[in-house]
Amino acid sequence: MPKKITREFIEGLPKAELHLHLEGTLEPELKLKLAQKNGIDIGQTTIEDVRKSYDYDSLASFLAVYYPGMNVLQTEDDFYQLALEYLQKAKLNGVRHVEMFFDPQAHLTRGIAFETFIKGYHRACVDAAAFNVDAHLIMCFLRDMPAKSANEVLEMAKPYRDMILGVGLDSDEHHNPPLKFARPYSDAADQGYYTTMHADIDQVDSIEHIKQALEIIEVDRLDHGTNIVENQDLVDWVNQKQLGLTSCPLSNGFVTNDMKGKEIVELMEQGVKVSINSDDPAYFGGYIADNYEALAEKYDLTAEQLVTFAKNSFETSWISDFQKETYLKEIDEFVEKF
Ligand code: HPA
Ligand code: ZN
């Protein structure tokens, strides 16, 4: 195990990425290119101006930039290119397995057919196998839309069931508790989907929402969710179930002005299976290796601690026990050689 953590160590460490929004990988360059190709006015005409528009200090102000930006995605090839460019970057970041979110309602509501985005995203997943990245899709419901709309999405996804690994829940959490989605989550579980949902950082009702997600909806994983650190019963629950929490330090820094590294490390030290992820890397200043690096630098982490995060990511991913063992062995071999 190296004493000093280097970029080479972080990038080489085999990792799974479990909290990544495909629409959040839209870099200013691709956004402008697609806007010009599709004749869409995004309000900016230079990469510099697009970059400047990526300016927010809360979840709400981020979402206000994020959703309109998706307008540039129009054709199956646009969705393919977005996903493939992310997967190529993930490869350079040492990602071996990825379970990626996408937001059907953000595209359906602007007239894009389900078939258009699912086929583009799925084709990118298939092509990523050629460079040894195992890529899967998680379909997110928008929590600020009605539960009925989530059920309609579930229905639309039926012909593509084998292209989608799980369901998630994102967008604005305020006044949109997990229980609002009890029906679509129960139907999704009946259809064999894995389930996860966002429990965003420092929400008005964080603890109540997390209780609903864990104890009533019974999700298989929790996205963000670091507020459980305030409640020992929830920490014990998560530990007993070996449930994964997907943390995103750079994203936390944007929406709350604090990477929440203290909480992340405290949870890890209590045995919680926390992983490190990039959330919306084009919007939050970095990909997964940048998240590991920022956390390690700011909180003076050891190589052992980074290895634990990487192992947690595979242990809480939705793969077979055999695949988990294979990846964990890869980590051990990497560490031994390093
Ligand atoms: N929280 C809620 N909605 C989101 C997020 C997030 O972290 N990223 C993209 N949509
Ligand atoms: Zn997220």
Short mmCIF file of C-alpha atoms and ligand atoms in Angstrom, two decimals:
data_model
loop_
_atom_site.label_atom_id
_atom_site.label_comp_id
_atom_site.label_asym_id
_atom_site.label_seq_id
_atom_site.Cartn_x
_atom_site.Cartn_y
_atom_site.Cartn_z
CA MET A 1 0.00 0.00 0.00
CA PRO A 2 1.59 3.35 -1.00
CA LYS A 3 2.32 5.85 1.83
CA LYS A 4 1.72 8.83 -0.42
CA ILE A 5 -1.40 8.85 -2.56
CA THR A 6 -0.71 9.75 -6.17
CA ARG A 7 -3.01 10.47 -9.10
CA GLU A 8 -1.67 7.31 -10.72
CA PHE A 9 -2.81 5.25 -7.73
CA ILE A 10 -6.28 6.81 -7.74
CA GLU A 11 -6.78 6.37 -11.48
CA GLY A 12 -5.43 2.82 -11.49
CA LEU A 13 -7.50 1.62 -8.55
CA PRO A 14 -10.37 -0.48 -9.99
CA LYS A 15 -13.67 1.18 -9.15
CA ALA A 16 -17.41 0.91 -9.70
CA GLU A 17 -19.38 4.10 -10.29
CA LEU A 18 -22.90 3.88 -8.84
CA HIS A 19 -24.10 7.49 -8.78
CA LEU A 20 -23.75 9.10 -12.17
CA HIS A 21 -26.43 10.96 -14.11
CA LEU A 22 -25.84 10.59 -17.85
CA GLU A 23 -27.47 13.96 -18.47
CA GLY A 24 -25.01 15.38 -15.93
CA THR A 25 -22.06 14.44 -18.16
CA LEU A 26 -23.00 17.06 -20.79
CA GLU A 27 -19.76 19.03 -21.11
CA PRO A 28 -19.99 22.62 -22.48
CA GLU A 29 -18.18 21.52 -25.70
CA LEU A 30 -20.73 18.80 -26.54
CA LYS A 31 -23.65 20.98 -25.45
CA LEU A 32 -22.62 23.74 -27.87
CA LYS A 33 -21.85 21.27 -30.66
CA LEU A 34 -25.27 19.57 -30.37
CA ALA A 35 -27.06 22.93 -30.04
CA GLN A 36 -25.49 24.07 -33.33
CA LYS A 37 -26.16 20.74 -35.07
CA ASN A 38 -29.82 20.65 -33.97
CA GLY A 39 -30.45 24.40 -34.39
CA ILE A 40 -31.32 24.97 -30.73
CA ASP A 41 -30.89 28.34 -29.05
CA ILE A 42 -29.35 27.72 -25.61
CA GLY A 43 -28.69 31.39 -24.91
CA GLN A 44 -24.90 31.09 -25.30
CA THR A 45 -22.70 30.89 -28.40
CA THR A 46 -19.22 30.22 -26.96
CA ILE A 47 -17.85 27.41 -24.80
CA GLU A 48 -16.68 30.02 -22.31
CA ASP A 49 -20.20 31.43 -21.95
CA VAL A 50 -21.71 27.94 -21.54
CA ARG A 51 -19.11 27.27 -18.86
CA LYS A 52 -20.00 30.53 -17.12
CA SER A 53 -23.69 29.54 -17.12
CA TYR A 54 -22.79 26.47 -14.99
CA ASP A 55 -23.17 28.60 -11.87
CA TYR A 56 -25.20 27.47 -8.81
CA ASP A 57 -24.94 27.11 -5.05
CA SER A 58 -27.89 24.87 -4.18
CA LEU A 59 -29.71 21.81 -5.53
CA ALA A 60 -32.56 24.02 -6.83
CA SER A 61 -30.28 26.49 -8.64
CA PHE A 62 -28.33 23.55 -10.15
CA LEU A 63 -31.53 21.87 -11.41
CA ALA A 64 -32.60 25.18 -13.01
CA VAL A 65 -29.50 25.06 -15.26
CA TYR A 66 -29.45 21.27 -15.65
CA TYR A 67 -32.90 20.51 -17.10
CA PRO A 68 -33.03 23.23 -19.82
CA GLY A 69 -29.56 22.10 -20.97
CA MET A 70 -30.98 18.72 -22.00
CA ASN A 71 -32.85 20.38 -24.90
CA VAL A 72 -29.79 19.89 -27.10
CA LEU A 73 -30.27 16.09 -26.92
CA GLN A 74 -32.58 15.24 -29.83
CA THR A 75 -31.58 12.12 -31.75
CA GLU A 76 -30.58 8.57 -30.81
CA ASP A 77 -27.04 9.41 -31.87
CA ASP A 78 -26.96 12.44 -29.54
CA PHE A 79 -27.78 10.20 -26.57
CA TYR A 80 -25.27 7.62 -27.79
CA GLN A 81 -22.50 10.20 -28.10
CA LEU A 82 -23.21 11.66 -24.64
CA ALA A 83 -23.04 8.22 -23.00
CA LEU A 84 -20.05 6.98 -24.99
CA GLU A 85 -17.98 10.09 -24.20
CA TYR A 86 -18.71 9.59 -20.50
CA LEU A 87 -17.82 5.88 -20.66
CA GLN A 88 -14.50 6.69 -22.37
CA LYS A 89 -13.67 9.14 -19.56
CA ALA A 90 -14.78 6.57 -16.97
CA LYS A 91 -12.29 4.12 -18.49
CA LEU A 92 -9.46 6.64 -17.98
CA ASN A 93 -10.63 7.04 -14.38
CA GLY A 94 -10.25 3.33 -13.62
CA VAL A 95 -13.97 2.57 -13.69
CA ARG A 96 -14.58 -1.11 -14.41
CA HIS A 97 -18.33 -1.28 -13.76
CA VAL A 98 -20.93 1.50 -13.88
CA GLU A 99 -24.64 1.76 -13.13
CA MET A 100 -25.79 5.05 -14.70
CA PHE A 101 -28.94 7.10 -14.11
CA PHE A 102 -31.05 8.63 -16.84
CA ASP A 103 -34.22 10.76 -16.59
CA PRO A 104 -36.94 9.53 -19.04
CA GLN A 105 -39.46 12.22 -18.07
CA ALA A 106 -36.97 15.01 -18.79
CA HIS A 107 -36.96 13.83 -22.42
CA LEU A 108 -40.56 12.57 -22.80
CA THR A 109 -41.98 15.92 -21.64
CA ARG A 110 -40.17 17.69 -24.49
CA GLY A 111 -41.43 15.27 -27.12
CA ILE A 112 -38.54 12.78 -27.37
CA ALA A 113 -39.71 9.15 -27.70
CA PHE A 114 -38.64 6.54 -25.10
CA GLU A 115 -37.19 4.50 -27.95
CA THR A 116 -34.87 7.36 -29.00
CA PHE A 117 -32.96 7.76 -25.73
CA ILE A 118 -33.04 4.15 -24.52
CA LYS A 119 -31.61 2.87 -27.80
CA GLY A 120 -28.84 5.50 -27.84
CA TYR A 121 -27.87 4.89 -24.21
CA HIS A 122 -28.07 1.11 -24.55
CA ARG A 123 -25.89 1.08 -27.69
CA ALA A 124 -23.21 2.99 -25.77
CA CYS A 125 -23.37 0.39 -22.96
CA VAL A 126 -22.88 -2.41 -25.50
CA ASP A 127 -19.95 -0.62 -27.17
CA ALA A 128 -18.22 0.08 -23.83
CA ALA A 129 -17.65 -3.65 -23.38
CA ALA A 130 -15.04 -3.38 -26.18
CA PHE A 131 -12.85 -1.26 -23.88
CA ASN A 132 -13.63 -3.30 -20.79
CA VAL A 133 -16.17 -1.11 -19.04
CA ASP A 134 -19.26 -3.00 -17.87
CA ALA A 135 -22.10 -0.45 -18.21
CA HIS A 136 -25.74 -0.62 -17.06
CA LEU A 137 -28.71 1.75 -16.85
CA ILE A 138 -30.91 2.91 -13.95
CA MET A 139 -34.13 4.69 -14.90
CA CYS A 140 -34.96 7.59 -12.54
CA PHE A 141 -38.41 8.99 -11.86
CA LEU A 142 -38.59 12.76 -11.35
CA ARG A 143 -39.87 13.26 -7.80
CA ASP A 144 -41.40 16.66 -8.57
CA MET A 145 -43.75 14.99 -11.06
CA PRO A 146 -46.84 12.94 -10.04
CA ALA A 147 -46.50 9.27 -9.06
CA LYS A 148 -48.93 8.48 -11.87
CA SER A 149 -46.38 9.75 -14.37
CA ALA A 150 -43.75 7.44 -12.83
CA ASN A 151 -46.12 4.50 -13.36
CA GLU A 152 -46.59 5.54 -16.99
CA VAL A 153 -42.82 5.54 -17.46
CA LEU A 154 -42.65 2.06 -15.96
CA GLU A 155 -45.26 0.93 -18.49
CA MET A 156 -43.37 2.55 -21.41
CA ALA A 157 -40.17 0.81 -20.32
CA LYS A 158 -41.72 -2.66 -20.59
CA PRO A 159 -40.47 -3.41 -24.13
CA TYR A 160 -36.95 -2.42 -23.00
CA ARG A 161 -37.00 -4.22 -19.63
CA ASP A 162 -33.80 -6.16 -20.35
CA MET A 163 -31.89 -2.93 -21.07
CA ILE A 164 -32.61 -1.45 -17.62
CA LEU A 165 -31.15 -2.76 -14.36
CA GLY A 166 -32.96 -0.67 -11.78
CA VAL A 167 -35.06 2.35 -10.91
CA GLY A 168 -34.13 5.51 -9.00
CA LEU A 169 -35.65 8.81 -7.90
CA ASP A 170 -34.12 12.25 -8.42
CA SER A 171 -34.83 16.00 -8.92
CA ASP A 172 -36.26 18.29 -6.21
CA GLU A 173 -36.74 16.47 -2.91
CA HIS A 174 -38.45 19.34 -1.07
CA HIS A 175 -42.10 18.32 -0.37
CA ASN A 176 -41.57 15.18 -2.49
CA PRO A 177 -41.13 12.34 0.05
CA PRO A 178 -40.33 8.73 -0.87
CA LEU A 179 -43.83 7.60 0.16
CA LYS A 180 -45.32 9.59 -2.72
CA PHE A 181 -43.76 6.89 -4.92
CA ALA A 182 -44.81 3.81 -2.93
CA ARG A 183 -46.89 2.48 -5.84
CA PRO A 184 -44.33 2.78 -8.68
CA TYR A 185 -41.61 1.40 -6.39
CA SER A 186 -43.71 -1.59 -5.42
CA ASP A 187 -44.58 -2.22 -9.09
CA ALA A 188 -40.92 -1.83 -10.11
CA ALA A 189 -39.83 -4.36 -7.48
CA ASP A 190 -42.54 -6.77 -8.72
CA GLN A 191 -41.09 -6.43 -12.21
CA GLY A 192 -37.66 -7.44 -10.92
CA TYR A 193 -35.92 -4.06 -10.99
CA TYR A 194 -33.35 -3.23 -8.33
CA THR A 195 -34.33 -0.04 -6.49
CA THR A 196 -32.49 3.01 -5.20
CA MET A 197 -33.43 6.65 -4.58
CA HIS A 198 -31.87 9.99 -3.78
CA ALA A 199 -31.81 11.20 -0.19
CA ASP A 200 -30.22 14.55 -0.93
CA ILE A 201 -27.92 16.31 1.50
CA ASP A 202 -29.38 18.44 4.33
CA GLN A 203 -32.97 18.47 3.15
CA VAL A 204 -35.72 19.90 5.38
CA ASP A 205 -37.02 16.39 6.12
CA SER A 206 -33.86 14.35 5.49
CA ILE A 207 -34.22 11.90 8.38
CA GLU A 208 -37.96 11.30 7.85
CA HIS A 209 -37.38 10.76 4.10
CA ILE A 210 -34.53 8.33 4.74
CA LYS A 211 -36.70 6.36 7.19
CA GLN A 212 -39.42 6.06 4.54
CA ALA A 213 -36.91 4.98 1.90
CA LEU A 214 -35.29 2.33 4.10
CA GLU A 215 -38.11 1.03 6.26
CA ILE A 216 -41.20 1.35 4.04
CA ILE A 217 -40.06 1.42 0.42
CA GLU A 218 -37.13 -0.90 1.33
CA VAL A 219 -34.74 0.31 -1.35
CA ASP A 220 -31.70 -1.79 -2.26
CA ARG A 221 -29.36 1.22 -2.08
CA LEU A 222 -29.47 4.91 -1.08
CA ASP A 223 -28.04 7.82 -3.11
CA HIS A 224 -26.23 10.45 -0.99
CA GLY A 225 -27.99 9.68 2.33
CA THR A 226 -25.07 10.88 4.48
CA ASN A 227 -27.53 12.55 6.88
CA ILE A 228 -27.98 9.10 8.50
CA VAL A 229 -24.87 10.06 10.49
CA GLU A 230 -27.25 12.10 12.72
CA ASN A 231 -29.26 9.02 13.71
CA GLN A 232 -27.57 5.94 15.20
CA ASP A 233 -30.64 3.74 14.60
CA LEU A 234 -30.40 4.42 10.87
CA VAL A 235 -26.67 3.73 10.84
CA ASP A 236 -27.34 0.41 12.59
CA TRP A 237 -30.15 -0.42 10.13
CA VAL A 238 -27.95 0.29 7.11
CA ASN A 239 -25.11 -1.75 8.59
CA GLN A 240 -27.33 -4.68 9.43
CA LYS A 241 -28.68 -4.75 5.86
CA GLN A 242 -25.21 -4.04 4.36
CA LEU A 243 -26.91 -1.35 2.29
CA GLY A 244 -24.78 0.88 0.06
CA LEU A 245 -24.66 4.68 0.26
CA THR A 246 -23.42 6.49 -2.85
CA SER A 247 -21.59 9.70 -1.88
CA CYS A 248 -20.50 12.45 -4.24
CA PRO A 249 -18.02 14.83 -2.52
CA LEU A 250 -17.59 17.44 -5.29
CA SER A 251 -21.36 17.63 -5.82
CA ASN A 252 -21.87 18.05 -2.06
CA GLY A 253 -19.44 20.96 -2.15
CA PHE A 254 -21.56 22.73 -4.77
CA VAL A 255 -25.00 22.22 -3.30
CA THR A 256 -24.04 22.73 0.39
CA ASN A 257 -20.62 24.41 0.39
CA ASP A 258 -19.18 21.37 2.21
CA MET A 259 -17.86 18.13 0.69
CA LYS A 260 -19.25 16.34 3.76
CA GLY A 261 -15.96 14.46 4.02
CA LYS A 262 -16.13 14.34 7.80
CA GLU A 263 -19.52 12.60 7.64
CA ILE A 264 -18.43 10.28 4.81
CA VAL A 265 -15.33 9.14 6.70
CA GLU A 266 -17.22 8.77 9.99
CA LEU A 267 -19.81 6.54 8.31
CA MET A 268 -17.11 4.46 6.62
CA GLU A 269 -15.36 4.01 9.96
CA GLN A 270 -18.65 2.83 11.48
CA GLY A 271 -18.74 0.11 8.81
CA VAL A 272 -21.27 1.70 6.43
CA LYS A 273 -20.68 0.67 2.80
CA VAL A 274 -20.12 4.19 1.43
CA SER A 275 -18.78 4.58 -2.10
CA ILE A 276 -17.34 7.65 -3.85
CA ASN A 277 -18.97 8.80 -7.10
CA SER A 278 -19.22 11.82 -9.39
CA ASP A 279 -23.00 12.59 -9.65
CA ASP A 280 -23.00 15.19 -12.47
CA PRO A 281 -19.33 15.50 -13.41
CA ALA A 282 -19.71 18.08 -16.19
CA TYR A 283 -21.52 20.38 -13.76
CA PHE A 284 -19.61 19.73 -10.52
CA GLY A 285 -16.02 20.07 -11.62
CA GLY A 286 -14.77 16.52 -11.93
CA TYR A 287 -15.04 12.83 -12.69
CA ILE A 288 -14.71 9.97 -10.21
CA ALA A 289 -10.91 10.11 -9.82
CA ASP A 290 -11.23 13.87 -9.12
CA ASN A 291 -13.74 13.04 -6.37
CA TYR A 292 -11.39 10.50 -4.75
CA GLU A 293 -8.51 12.97 -5.06
CA ALA A 294 -10.38 15.98 -3.63
CA LEU A 295 -11.59 13.95 -0.66
CA ALA A 296 -8.17 12.41 -0.03
CA GLU A 297 -6.44 15.79 -0.12
CA LYS A 298 -8.90 17.74 1.98
CA TYR A 299 -9.33 15.07 4.67
CA ASP A 300 -5.83 13.63 4.53
CA LEU A 301 -7.05 10.11 3.76
CA THR A 302 -4.84 7.03 3.61
CA ALA A 303 -4.52 4.63 0.68
CA GLU A 304 -6.28 2.02 2.85
CA GLN A 305 -9.31 4.28 3.18
CA LEU A 306 -9.49 4.82 -0.60
CA VAL A 307 -9.25 1.06 -1.14
CA THR A 308 -12.18 0.60 1.27
CA PHE A 309 -14.30 3.05 -0.77
CA ALA A 310 -13.41 1.18 -3.98
CA LYS A 311 -14.21 -2.20 -2.41
CA ASN A 312 -17.50 -0.80 -1.07
CA SER A 313 -18.42 0.29 -4.60
CA PHE A 314 -18.18 -3.27 -5.95
CA GLU A 315 -19.71 -4.85 -2.86
CA THR A 316 -22.83 -2.67 -3.17
CA SER A 317 -23.16 -2.88 -6.95
CA TRP A 318 -25.84 -5.00 -8.59
CA ILE A 319 -23.64 -7.80 -9.87
CA SER A 320 -23.25 -11.47 -8.99
CA ASP A 321 -21.20 -12.63 -6.00
CA PHE A 322 -18.76 -14.19 -8.46
CA GLN A 323 -18.26 -10.85 -10.26
CA LYS A 324 -17.81 -9.10 -6.91
CA GLU A 325 -15.09 -11.55 -5.92
CA THR A 326 -13.34 -11.08 -9.26
CA TYR A 327 -13.28 -7.28 -8.93
CA LEU A 328 -12.19 -7.41 -5.28
CA LYS A 329 -9.33 -9.69 -6.28
CA GLU A 330 -8.39 -7.20 -9.01
CA ILE A 331 -8.17 -4.47 -6.37
CA ASP A 332 -5.94 -6.63 -4.15
CA GLU A 333 -3.66 -7.45 -7.08
CA PHE A 334 -3.46 -3.79 -8.07
CA VAL A 335 -2.57 -2.72 -4.53
CA GLU A 336 0.04 -5.46 -4.20
CA LYS A 337 1.73 -4.45 -7.45
CA PHE A 338 1.61 -0.74 -6.78
N1 HPA B 1 -30.05 15.18 -6.66
C1 HPA B 1 -31.27 15.32 -7.22
N2 HPA B 1 -31.44 15.36 -8.51
C2 HPA B 1 -30.38 15.26 -9.31
C3 HPA B 1 -29.12 15.11 -8.80
C4 HPA B 1 -28.95 15.04 -7.41
O1 HPA B 1 -27.84 14.84 -6.87
N3 HPA B 1 -28.27 15.04 -9.85
C5 HPA B 1 -29.02 15.14 -10.96
N4 HPA B 1 -30.30 15.26 -10.64
ZN ZN B 2 -27.52 12.45 -8.07
#
